């Protein structure tokens, strides 16, 4: 989560700062913003502790389709809606 904020902040400030220098219609601010965002991503990723192994295992199970809990058909404590019955048609 800290990586996201750092990347957006650094990239945004770089683009705004370089736009002030080169002009608002220049292409360079985008390039500098992308490069500085990449650098911030790498630095903050290496500076923060790794994700817990249990969290990674649960994430991999969800990605594989085995860890997701089925959603209930109705809210707990409420009566489920009655099942629709087929209505005979005249004829």
CSV table of N, CA and C in Angstrom, one decimal, residues 7-65:
chain,number,residue,atom,x,y,z
A,7,UNK,N,4.5,5.9,-5.4
A,7,UNK,CA,4.6,6.0,-6.8
A,7,UNK,C,3.7,7.1,-7.4
A,8,UNK,N,2.5,7.2,-6.9
A,8,UNK,CA,1.6,8.2,-7.4
A,8,UNK,C,2.1,9.6,-7.1
A,9,UNK,N,2.5,9.8,-5.8
A,9,UNK,CA,3.0,11.1,-5.4
A,9,UNK,C,4.3,11.5,-6.1
A,10,UNK,N,5.3,10.6,-6.2
A,10,UNK,CA,6.5,11.0,-6.9
A,10,UNK,C,6.2,11.3,-8.4
A,11,UNK,N,5.5,10.4,-9.0
A,11,UNK,CA,5.2,10.6,-10.5
A,11,UNK,C,4.4,11.9,-10.7
A,12,UNK,N,3.4,12.1,-9.9
A,12,UNK,CA,2.6,13.3,-10.1
A,12,UNK,C,3.3,14.6,-9.9
A,13,UNK,N,4.1,14.6,-8.8
A,13,UNK,CA,4.9,15.8,-8.5
A,13,UNK,C,6.0,16.0,-9.6
A,14,UNK,N,6.6,14.9,-10.1
A,14,UNK,CA,7.6,15.1,-11.2
A,14,UNK,C,6.9,15.6,-12.4
A,15,UNK,N,5.8,15.1,-12.8
A,15,UNK,CA,5.1,15.6,-14.0
A,15,UNK,C,4.7,17.1,-13.8
A,16,UNK,N,4.2,17.5,-12.7
A,16,UNK,CA,3.8,18.9,-12.5
A,16,UNK,C,5.1,19.8,-12.5
A,17,UNK,N,6.1,19.3,-11.8
A,17,UNK,CA,7.3,20.1,-11.8
A,17,UNK,C,8.0,20.3,-13.1
A,18,UNK,N,8.1,19.2,-13.9
A,18,UNK,CA,8.7,19.3,-15.2
A,18,UNK,C,7.8,20.1,-16.2
A,19,UNK,N,6.5,20.0,-16.0
A,19,UNK,CA,5.6,20.8,-16.9
A,19,UNK,C,5.8,22.3,-16.6
A,20,UNK,N,6.1,22.6,-15.4
A,20,UNK,CA,6.3,24.0,-15.0
A,20,UNK,C,7.6,24.5,-15.7
A,21,UNK,N,8.6,23.6,-15.9
A,21,UNK,CA,9.9,24.0,-16.5
A,21,UNK,C,9.8,24.0,-18.0
A,22,UNK,N,9.3,22.9,-18.6
A,22,UNK,CA,9.3,22.7,-20.1
A,22,UNK,C,8.0,23.3,-20.7
A,23,UNK,N,7.0,23.5,-20.0
A,23,UNK,CA,5.7,23.9,-20.6
A,23,UNK,C,4.7,22.8,-20.6
A,24,UNK,N,3.4,23.2,-20.6
A,24,UNK,CA,2.3,22.3,-20.3
A,24,UNK,C,2.1,21.3,-21.5
A,25,UNK,N,2.6,21.7,-22.7
A,25,UNK,CA,2.4,20.9,-23.9
A,25,UNK,C,3.6,20.0,-24.2
A,26,UNK,N,4.6,20.0,-23.4
A,26,UNK,CA,5.8,19.2,-23.6
A,26,UNK,C,5.5,17.7,-23.3
A,27,UNK,N,6.2,16.8,-24.0
A,27,UNK,CA,6.2,15.4,-23.8
A,27,UNK,C,7.1,14.9,-22.7
A,28,UNK,N,8.1,15.6,-22.4
A,28,UNK,CA,9.1,15.2,-21.4
A,28,UNK,C,8.6,15.0,-20.0
A,29,UNK,N,7.6,15.8,-19.6
A,29,UNK,CA,7.1,15.6,-18.2
A,29,UNK,C,6.5,14.2,-18.0
A,30,UNK,N,5.9,13.6,-19.0
A,30,UNK,CA,5.3,12.3,-18.9
A,30,UNK,C,6.4,11.3,-18.8
A,31,UNK,N,7.5,11.4,-19.6
A,31,UNK,CA,8.6,10.5,-19.6
A,31,UNK,C,9.3,10.5,-18.2
A,32,UNK,N,9.6,11.7,-17.7
A,32,UNK,CA,10.2,11.9,-16.4
A,32,UNK,C,9.4,11.3,-15.3
A,33,UNK,N,8.1,11.6,-15.4
A,33,UNK,CA,7.1,11.1,-14.4
A,33,UNK,C,7.1,9.6,-14.3
A,34,UNK,N,7.1,8.9,-15.5
A,34,UNK,CA,7.1,7.5,-15.5
A,34,UNK,C,8.4,6.9,-15.0
A,35,UNK,N,9.5,7.5,-15.4
A,35,UNK,CA,10.8,7.0,-14.9
A,35,UNK,C,11.0,7.2,-13.4
A,36,UNK,N,10.5,8.3,-12.8
A,36,UNK,CA,10.6,8.5,-11.4
A,36,UNK,C,9.6,7.7,-10.6
A,37,UNK,N,8.5,7.4,-11.2
A,37,UNK,CA,7.5,6.5,-10.6
A,37,UNK,C,8.1,5.1,-10.5
A,38,UNK,N,8.8,4.6,-11.6
A,38,UNK,CA,9.4,3.3,-11.5
A,38,UNK,C,10.5,3.3,-10.5
A,39,UNK,N,11.3,4.3,-10.4
A,39,UNK,CA,12.4,4.4,-9.4
A,39,UNK,C,11.8,4.3,-8.0
A,40,UNK,N,10.7,5.1,-7.8
A,40,UNK,CA,10.1,5.1,-6.4
A,40,UNK,C,9.5,3.7,-6.1
A,41,UNK,N,8.9,3.1,-7.1
A,41,UNK,CA,8.4,1.7,-6.9
A,41,UNK,C,9.4,0.8,-6.4
A,42,UNK,N,10.6,0.8,-7.1
A,42,UNK,CA,11.7,-0.1,-6.7
A,42,UNK,C,12.2,0.2,-5.3
A,43,UNK,N,12.5,1.5,-5.1
A,43,UNK,CA,13.0,1.9,-3.8
A,43,UNK,C,12.1,1.5,-2.6
A,44,UNK,N,10.8,1.9,-2.7
A,44,UNK,CA,9.9,1.6,-1.6
A,44,UNK,C,9.6,0.1,-1.5
A,45,UNK,N,9.6,-0.6,-2.6
A,45,UNK,CA,9.4,-2.1,-2.5
A,45,UNK,C,10.6,-2.7,-1.7
A,46,UNK,N,11.8,-2.3,-2.0
A,46,UNK,CA,12.9,-2.8,-1.3
A,46,UNK,C,13.0,-2.3,0.1
A,47,UNK,N,12.5,-1.2,0.4
A,47,UNK,CA,12.6,-0.6,1.8
A,47,UNK,C,11.5,-1.2,2.7
A,48,UNK,N,10.4,-1.7,2.2
A,48,UNK,CA,9.4,-2.2,3.1
A,48,UNK,C,9.5,-3.7,3.3
A,49,UNK,N,9.0,-4.2,4.4
A,49,UNK,CA,9.1,-5.6,4.7
A,49,UNK,C,8.3,-6.4,3.7
A,50,UNK,N,8.7,-7.7,3.4
A,50,UNK,CA,7.9,-8.5,2.5
A,50,UNK,C,6.6,-8.9,3.1
A,51,UNK,N,5.7,-9.3,2.2
A,51,UNK,CA,4.3,-9.7,2.6
A,51,UNK,C,4.4,-11.0,3.4
A,52,UNK,N,3.6,-11.2,4.4
A,52,UNK,CA,3.6,-12.4,5.2
A,52,UNK,C,3.3,-13.6,4.3
A,53,UNK,N,4.0,-14.7,4.6
A,53,UNK,CA,3.8,-15.9,3.8
A,53,UNK,C,2.4,-16.5,3.9
A,54,UNK,N,1.7,-16.3,5.0
A,54,UNK,CA,0.3,-16.8,5.1
A,54,UNK,C,-0.6,-16.0,4.1
A,55,UNK,N,-0.3,-14.7,4.1
A,55,UNK,CA,-1.1,-13.8,3.2
A,55,UNK,C,-0.9,-14.2,1.7
A,56,UNK,N,0.4,-14.4,1.4
A,56,UNK,CA,0.7,-14.8,0.0
A,56,UNK,C,0.1,-16.2,-0.3
A,57,UNK,N,0.1,-17.1,0.6
A,57,UNK,CA,-0.5,-18.4,0.3
A,57,UNK,C,-2.0,-18.3,0.1
A,58,UNK,N,-2.7,-17.5,0.9
A,58,UNK,CA,-4.1,-17.3,0.7
A,58,UNK,C,-4.4,-16.6,-0.6
A,59,UNK,N,-3.5,-15.7,-1.0
A,59,UNK,CA,-3.7,-15.0,-2.3
A,59,UNK,C,-3.5,-16.0,-3.4
A,60,UNK,N,-2.5,-16.8,-3.4
A,60,UNK,CA,-2.3,-17.8,-4.4
A,60,UNK,C,-3.5,-18.8,-4.5
A,61,UNK,N,-4.0,-19.2,-3.4
A,61,UNK,CA,-5.2,-20.0,-3.4
A,61,UNK,C,-6.4,-19.4,-4.1
A,62,UNK,N,-6.6,-18.1,-3.8
A,62,UNK,CA,-7.7,-17.4,-4.4
A,62,UNK,C,-7.5,-17.3,-5.9
A,63,UNK,N,-6.3,-17.0,-6.3
A,63,UNK,CA,-6.0,-16.9,-7.7
A,63,UNK,C,-6.2,-18.2,-8.5
A,64,UNK,N,-6.0,-19.3,-7.8
A,64,UNK,CA,-6.2,-20.6,-8.3
A,64,UNK,C,-7.6,-21.0,-8.3
A,65,UNK,N,-8.5,-20.3,-7.6
A,65,UNK,CA,-9.9,-20.5,-7.6
A,65,UNK,C,-10.3,-21.5,-6.5
